[in-house]
Coordinates of N, CA and C in Angstrom, one line a residue:
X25 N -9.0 -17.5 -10.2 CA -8.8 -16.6 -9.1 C -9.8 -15.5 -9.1
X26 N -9.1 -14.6 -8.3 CA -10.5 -13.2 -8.5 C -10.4 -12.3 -9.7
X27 N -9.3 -12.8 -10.2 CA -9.3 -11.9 -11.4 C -10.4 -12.5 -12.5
X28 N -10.3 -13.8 -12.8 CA -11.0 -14.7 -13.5 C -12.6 -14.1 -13.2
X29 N -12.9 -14.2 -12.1 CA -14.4 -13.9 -11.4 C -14.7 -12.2 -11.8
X30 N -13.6 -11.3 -11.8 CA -14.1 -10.0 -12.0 C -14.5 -10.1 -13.9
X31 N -13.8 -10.7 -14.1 CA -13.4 -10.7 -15.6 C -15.1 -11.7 -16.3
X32 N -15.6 -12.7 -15.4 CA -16.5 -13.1 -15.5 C -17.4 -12.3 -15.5
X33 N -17.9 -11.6 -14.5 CA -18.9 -10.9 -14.1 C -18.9 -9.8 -15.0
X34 N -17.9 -9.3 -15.2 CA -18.0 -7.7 -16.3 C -18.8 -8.7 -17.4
X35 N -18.3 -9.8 -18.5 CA -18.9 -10.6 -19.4 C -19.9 -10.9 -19.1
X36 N -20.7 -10.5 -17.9 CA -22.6 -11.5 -18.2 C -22.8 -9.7 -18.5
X37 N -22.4 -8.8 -17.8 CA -22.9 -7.0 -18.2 C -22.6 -7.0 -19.9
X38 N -21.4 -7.2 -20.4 CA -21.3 -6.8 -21.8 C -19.9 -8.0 -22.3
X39 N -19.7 -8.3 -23.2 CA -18.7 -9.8 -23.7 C -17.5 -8.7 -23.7
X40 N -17.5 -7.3 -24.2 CA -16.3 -6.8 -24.6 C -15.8 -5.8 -23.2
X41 N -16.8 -5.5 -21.9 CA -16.4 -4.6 -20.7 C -14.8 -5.2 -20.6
X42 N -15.0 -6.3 -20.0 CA -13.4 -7.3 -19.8 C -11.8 -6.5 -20.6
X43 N -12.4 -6.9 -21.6 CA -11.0 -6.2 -22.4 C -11.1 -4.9 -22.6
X44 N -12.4 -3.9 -22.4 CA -12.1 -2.4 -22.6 C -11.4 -1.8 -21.6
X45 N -12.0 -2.7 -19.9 CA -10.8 -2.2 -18.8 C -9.4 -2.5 -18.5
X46 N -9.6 -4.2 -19.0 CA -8.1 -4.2 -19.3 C -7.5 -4.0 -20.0
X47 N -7.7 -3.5 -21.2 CA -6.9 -2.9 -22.5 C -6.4 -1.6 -21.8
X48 N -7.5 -0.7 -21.0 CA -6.9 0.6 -20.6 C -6.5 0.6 -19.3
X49 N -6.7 0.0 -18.7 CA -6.3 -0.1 -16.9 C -4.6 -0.4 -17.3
X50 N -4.7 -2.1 -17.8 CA -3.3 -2.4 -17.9 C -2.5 -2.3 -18.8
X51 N -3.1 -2.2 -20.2 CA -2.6 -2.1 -21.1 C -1.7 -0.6 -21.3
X52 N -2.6 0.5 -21.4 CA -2.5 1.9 -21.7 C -1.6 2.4 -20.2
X53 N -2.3 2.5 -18.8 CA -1.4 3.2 -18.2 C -0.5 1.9 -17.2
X54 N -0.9 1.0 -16.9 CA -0.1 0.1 -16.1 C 1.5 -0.7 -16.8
X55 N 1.5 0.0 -18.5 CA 2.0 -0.9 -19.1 C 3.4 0.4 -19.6
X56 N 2.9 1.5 -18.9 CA 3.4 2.7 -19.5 C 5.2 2.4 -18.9
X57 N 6.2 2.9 -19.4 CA 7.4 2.7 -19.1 C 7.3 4.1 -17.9
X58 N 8.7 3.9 -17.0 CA 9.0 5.3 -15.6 C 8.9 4.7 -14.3
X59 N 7.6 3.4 -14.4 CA 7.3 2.8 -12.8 C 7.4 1.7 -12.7
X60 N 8.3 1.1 -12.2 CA 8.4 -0.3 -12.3 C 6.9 -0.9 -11.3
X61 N 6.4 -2.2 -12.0 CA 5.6 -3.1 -11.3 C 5.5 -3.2 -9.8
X62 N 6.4 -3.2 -9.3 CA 6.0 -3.2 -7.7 C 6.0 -1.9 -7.0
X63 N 6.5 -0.8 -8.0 CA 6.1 0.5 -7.4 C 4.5 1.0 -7.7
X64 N 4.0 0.3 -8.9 CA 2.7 0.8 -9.2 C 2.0 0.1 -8.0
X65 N 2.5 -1.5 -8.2 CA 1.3 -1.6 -7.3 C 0.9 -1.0 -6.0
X66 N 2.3 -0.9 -5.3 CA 2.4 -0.1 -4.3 C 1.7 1.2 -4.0
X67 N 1.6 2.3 -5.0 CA 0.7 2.8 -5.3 C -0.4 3.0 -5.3
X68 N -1.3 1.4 -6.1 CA -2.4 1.3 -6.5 C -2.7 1.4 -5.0
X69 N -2.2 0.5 -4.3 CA -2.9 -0.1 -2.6 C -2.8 1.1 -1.9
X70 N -2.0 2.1 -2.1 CA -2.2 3.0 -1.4 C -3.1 4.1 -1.7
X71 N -3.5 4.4 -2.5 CA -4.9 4.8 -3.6 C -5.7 4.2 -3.3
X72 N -6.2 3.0 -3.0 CA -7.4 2.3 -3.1 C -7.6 2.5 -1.4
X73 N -6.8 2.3 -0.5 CA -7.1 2.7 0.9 C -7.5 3.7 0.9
X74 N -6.9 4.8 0.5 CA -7.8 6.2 0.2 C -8.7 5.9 0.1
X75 N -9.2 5.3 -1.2 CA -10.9 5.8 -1.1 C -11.7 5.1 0.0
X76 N -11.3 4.0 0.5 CA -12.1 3.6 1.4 C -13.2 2.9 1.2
X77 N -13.5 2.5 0.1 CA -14.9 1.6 -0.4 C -14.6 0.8 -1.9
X78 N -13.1 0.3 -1.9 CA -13.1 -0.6 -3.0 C -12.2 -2.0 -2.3
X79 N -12.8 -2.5 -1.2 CA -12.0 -3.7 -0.5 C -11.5 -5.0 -1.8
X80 N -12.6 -5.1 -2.7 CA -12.1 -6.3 -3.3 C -10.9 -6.0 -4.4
X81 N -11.0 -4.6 -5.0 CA -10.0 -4.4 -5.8 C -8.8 -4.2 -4.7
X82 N -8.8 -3.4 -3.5 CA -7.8 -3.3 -2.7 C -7.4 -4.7 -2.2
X83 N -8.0 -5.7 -1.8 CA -7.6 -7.0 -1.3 C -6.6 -7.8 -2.9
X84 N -7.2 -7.4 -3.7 CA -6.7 -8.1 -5.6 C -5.2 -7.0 -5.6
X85 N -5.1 -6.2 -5.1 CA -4.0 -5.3 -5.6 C -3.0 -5.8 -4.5
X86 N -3.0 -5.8 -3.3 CA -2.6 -6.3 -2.1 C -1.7 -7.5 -3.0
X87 N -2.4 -8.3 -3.2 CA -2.2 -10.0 -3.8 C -1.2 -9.9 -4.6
X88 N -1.4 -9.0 -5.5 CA -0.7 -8.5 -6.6 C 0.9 -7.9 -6.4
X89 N 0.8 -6.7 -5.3 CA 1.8 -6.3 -4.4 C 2.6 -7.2 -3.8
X90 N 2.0 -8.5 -3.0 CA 2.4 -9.5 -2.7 C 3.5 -10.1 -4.0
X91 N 2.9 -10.5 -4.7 CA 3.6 -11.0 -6.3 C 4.4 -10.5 -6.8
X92 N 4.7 -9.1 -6.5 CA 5.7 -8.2 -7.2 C 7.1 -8.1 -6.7
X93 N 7.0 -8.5 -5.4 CA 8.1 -8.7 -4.2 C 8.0 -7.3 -2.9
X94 N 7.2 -6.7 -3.0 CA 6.5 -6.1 -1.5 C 5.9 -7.0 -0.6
X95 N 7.0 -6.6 0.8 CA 7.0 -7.7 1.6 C 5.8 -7.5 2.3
X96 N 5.3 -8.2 3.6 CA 4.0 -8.2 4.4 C 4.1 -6.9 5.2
X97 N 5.6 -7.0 5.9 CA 5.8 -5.7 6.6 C 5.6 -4.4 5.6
X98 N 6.3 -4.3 4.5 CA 6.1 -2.9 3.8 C 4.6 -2.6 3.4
X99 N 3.7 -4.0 3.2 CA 2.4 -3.8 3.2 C 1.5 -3.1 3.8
X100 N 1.9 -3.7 5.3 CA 1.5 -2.9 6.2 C 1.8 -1.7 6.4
X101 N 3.2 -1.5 6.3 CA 3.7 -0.2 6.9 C 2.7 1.3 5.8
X102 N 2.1 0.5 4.5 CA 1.4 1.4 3.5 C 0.0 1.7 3.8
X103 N -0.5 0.1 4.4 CA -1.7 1.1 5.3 C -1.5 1.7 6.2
X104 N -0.9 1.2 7.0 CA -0.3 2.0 8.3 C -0.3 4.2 7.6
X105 N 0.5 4.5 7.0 CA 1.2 5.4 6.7 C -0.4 6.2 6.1
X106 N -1.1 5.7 5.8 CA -2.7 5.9 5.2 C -3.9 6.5 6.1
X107 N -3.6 5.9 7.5 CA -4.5 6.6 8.2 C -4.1 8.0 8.5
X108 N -2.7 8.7 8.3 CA -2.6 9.8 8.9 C -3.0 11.0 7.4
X109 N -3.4 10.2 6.0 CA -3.6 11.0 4.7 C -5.7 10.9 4.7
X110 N -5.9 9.5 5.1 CA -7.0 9.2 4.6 C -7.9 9.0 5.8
X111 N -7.3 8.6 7.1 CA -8.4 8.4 8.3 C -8.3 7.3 9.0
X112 N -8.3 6.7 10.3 CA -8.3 5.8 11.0 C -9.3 5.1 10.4
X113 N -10.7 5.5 10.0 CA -11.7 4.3 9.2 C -10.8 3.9 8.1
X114 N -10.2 4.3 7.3 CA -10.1 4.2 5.9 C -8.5 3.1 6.1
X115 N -7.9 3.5 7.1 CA -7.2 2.3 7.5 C -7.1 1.4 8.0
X116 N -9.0 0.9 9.0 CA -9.0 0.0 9.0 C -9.8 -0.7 8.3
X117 N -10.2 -0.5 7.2 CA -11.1 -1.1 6.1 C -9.7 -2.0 5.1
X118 N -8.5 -1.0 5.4 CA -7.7 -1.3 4.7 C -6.9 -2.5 5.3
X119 N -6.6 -2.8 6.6 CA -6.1 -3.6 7.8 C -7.1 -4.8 7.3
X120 N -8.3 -4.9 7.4 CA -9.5 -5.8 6.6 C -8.7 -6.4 5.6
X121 N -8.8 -5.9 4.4 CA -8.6 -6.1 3.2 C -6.3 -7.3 3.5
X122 N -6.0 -6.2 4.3 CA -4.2 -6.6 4.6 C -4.9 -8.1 5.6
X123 N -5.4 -8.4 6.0 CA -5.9 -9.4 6.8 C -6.0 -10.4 5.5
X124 N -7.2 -10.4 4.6 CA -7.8 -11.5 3.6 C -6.0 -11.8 2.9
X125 N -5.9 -10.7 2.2 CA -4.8 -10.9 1.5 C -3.4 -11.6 1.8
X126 N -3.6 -11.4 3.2 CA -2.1 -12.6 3.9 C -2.4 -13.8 4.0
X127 N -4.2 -14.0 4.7 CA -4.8 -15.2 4.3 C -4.5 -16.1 3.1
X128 N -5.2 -15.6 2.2 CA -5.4 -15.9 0.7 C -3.8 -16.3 0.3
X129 N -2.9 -15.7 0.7 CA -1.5 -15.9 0.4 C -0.8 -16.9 0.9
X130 N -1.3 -17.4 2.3 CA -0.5 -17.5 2.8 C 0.7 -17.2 4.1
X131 N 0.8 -15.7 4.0 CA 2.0 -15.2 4.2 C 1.9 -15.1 5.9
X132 N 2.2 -15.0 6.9 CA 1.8 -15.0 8.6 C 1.9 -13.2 8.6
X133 N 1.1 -12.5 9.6 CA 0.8 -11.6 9.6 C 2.4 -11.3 10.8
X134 N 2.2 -10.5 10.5 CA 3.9 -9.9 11.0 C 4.0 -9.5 12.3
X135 N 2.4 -9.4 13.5 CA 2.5 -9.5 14.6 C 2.9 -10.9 15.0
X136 N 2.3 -12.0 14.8 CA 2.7 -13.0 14.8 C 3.9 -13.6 15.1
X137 N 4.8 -13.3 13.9 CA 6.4 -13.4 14.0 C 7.3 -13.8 14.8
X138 N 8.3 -13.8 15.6 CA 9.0 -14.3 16.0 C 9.5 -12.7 17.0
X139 N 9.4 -12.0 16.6 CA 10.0 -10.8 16.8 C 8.5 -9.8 16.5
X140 N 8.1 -9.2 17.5 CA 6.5 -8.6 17.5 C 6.7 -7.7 16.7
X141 N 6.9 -7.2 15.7 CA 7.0 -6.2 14.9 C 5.8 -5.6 15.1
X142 N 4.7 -5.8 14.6 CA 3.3 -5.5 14.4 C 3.3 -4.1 15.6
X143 N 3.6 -4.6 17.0 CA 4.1 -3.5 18.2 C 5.3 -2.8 18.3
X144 N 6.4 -3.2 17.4 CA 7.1 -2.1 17.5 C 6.9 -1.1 16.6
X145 N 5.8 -1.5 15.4 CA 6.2 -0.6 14.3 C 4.6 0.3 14.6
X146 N 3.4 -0.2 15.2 CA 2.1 -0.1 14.5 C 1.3 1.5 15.6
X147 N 0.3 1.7 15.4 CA -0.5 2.7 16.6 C -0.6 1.8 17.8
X148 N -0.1 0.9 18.2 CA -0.2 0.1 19.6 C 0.9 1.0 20.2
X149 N 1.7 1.3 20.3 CA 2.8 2.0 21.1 C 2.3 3.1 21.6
X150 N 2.8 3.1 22.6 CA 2.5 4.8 23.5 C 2.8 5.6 22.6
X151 N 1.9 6.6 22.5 CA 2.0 7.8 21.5 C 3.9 8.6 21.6
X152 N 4.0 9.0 23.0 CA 5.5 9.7 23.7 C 6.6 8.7 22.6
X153 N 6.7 7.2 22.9 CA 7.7 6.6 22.3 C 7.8 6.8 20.9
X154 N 6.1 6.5 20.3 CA 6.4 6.4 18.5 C 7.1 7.9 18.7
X155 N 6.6 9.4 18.7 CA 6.8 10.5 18.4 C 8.4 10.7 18.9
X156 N 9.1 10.1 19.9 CA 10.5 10.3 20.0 C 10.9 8.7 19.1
X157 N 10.6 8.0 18.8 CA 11.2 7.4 17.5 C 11.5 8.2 16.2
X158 N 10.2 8.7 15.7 CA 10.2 9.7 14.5 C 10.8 11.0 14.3
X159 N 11.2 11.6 15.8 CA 11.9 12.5 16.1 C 13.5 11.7 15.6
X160 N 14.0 11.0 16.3 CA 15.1 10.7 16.0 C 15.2 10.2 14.7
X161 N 14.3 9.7 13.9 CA 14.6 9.1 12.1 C 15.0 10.6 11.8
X162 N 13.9 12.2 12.1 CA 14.1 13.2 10.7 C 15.3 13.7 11.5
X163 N 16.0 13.2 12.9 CA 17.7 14.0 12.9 C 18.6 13.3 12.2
X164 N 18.1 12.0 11.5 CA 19.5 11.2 10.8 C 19.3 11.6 9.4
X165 N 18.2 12.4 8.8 CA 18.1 12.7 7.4 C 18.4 14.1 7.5
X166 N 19.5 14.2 6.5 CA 20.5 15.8 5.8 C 19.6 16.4 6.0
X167 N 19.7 18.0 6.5 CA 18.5 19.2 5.7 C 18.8 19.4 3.8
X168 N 17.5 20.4 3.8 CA 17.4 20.3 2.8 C 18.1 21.7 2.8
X169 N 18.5 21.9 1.6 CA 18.6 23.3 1.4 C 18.6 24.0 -0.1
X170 N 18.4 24.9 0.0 CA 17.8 25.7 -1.6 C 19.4 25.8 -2.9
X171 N 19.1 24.9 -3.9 CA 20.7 25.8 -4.3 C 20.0 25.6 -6.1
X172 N 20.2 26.6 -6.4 CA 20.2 26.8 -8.1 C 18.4 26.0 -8.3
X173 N 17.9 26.4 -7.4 CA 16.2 26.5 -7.7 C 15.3 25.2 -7.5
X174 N 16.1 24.5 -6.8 CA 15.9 23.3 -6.5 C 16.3 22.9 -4.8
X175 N 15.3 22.2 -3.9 CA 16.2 21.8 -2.9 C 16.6 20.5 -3.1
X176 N 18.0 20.4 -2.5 CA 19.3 19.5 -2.0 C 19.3 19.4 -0.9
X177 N 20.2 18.1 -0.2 CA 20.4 17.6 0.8 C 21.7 17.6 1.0
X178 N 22.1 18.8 2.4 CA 23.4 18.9 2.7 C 24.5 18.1 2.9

């Protein structure tokens, strides 16, 4: 798979690159206890959208995400949630990458569906509707409020 191929290619640069990044990428911090596996990856894909110029590692992490039990929708919903941190380009490089990865998988893209999701959840909706959707999610969540140095939810 692509991992085989990354793992190839670092080996014609140097025989030992291979295991120096995977010793420390997965070994040292991916292997660390506090984050379970599908929250790193989760994570990772959302970090790698940020930068906006690592599609093959973001398409490999996607895959990965896929594998951990993050569904197609929550996939999306992480690029989605990335253009308003990182930029409408940087989410749709990322939308790219969410494309190969459902491919490669498998999985049906979640406009597709049976139920359009893709339009009820995505920037296709009239601006008015998303913004009174989102209005009514932050009136179902408690305030916060300050007590012994910390905020709590009333």
């Amino acid at each position: 798979g692509l991992a085989d191929k990354v793992t190839r290619r670092l080996s014609e640069l140097d025989p030992g690159l291979p295991a120096l990044i995977t010793d420390y990428a997965f070994g040292d911090v991916v292997g660390r206890p506090g984050l379970d596996l599908k929250t790193r990856e989760m994570l990772t894909v959302a970090s790698l959208v940020t930068l906006g110029n690592a599609m093959p590692q973001l398409e490999l992490h996607m895959r990965g995400a896929l594998n951990t039990g993050v569904t197609p929708e929550e996939l999306l919903e992480i690029v989605i949630q990335m253009a308003v941190y990182a930029g409408v380009p940087a989410c749709m490089n990322g939308l790219t990458a969410y494309r190969a990865a459902m491919a490669a998988t498998g999985h049906t893209l979640p406009g597709l569906k049976g139920e359009d999701a893709l339009a009820r959840l995505s920037l296709l909706q009239p601006a008015a509707r998303r913004r009174a959707h989102f209005r009514a999610r932050l009136r179902s969540i408690p305030p916060l409020t300050w007590e012994a140095g910390a905020f709590r939810r009333s």
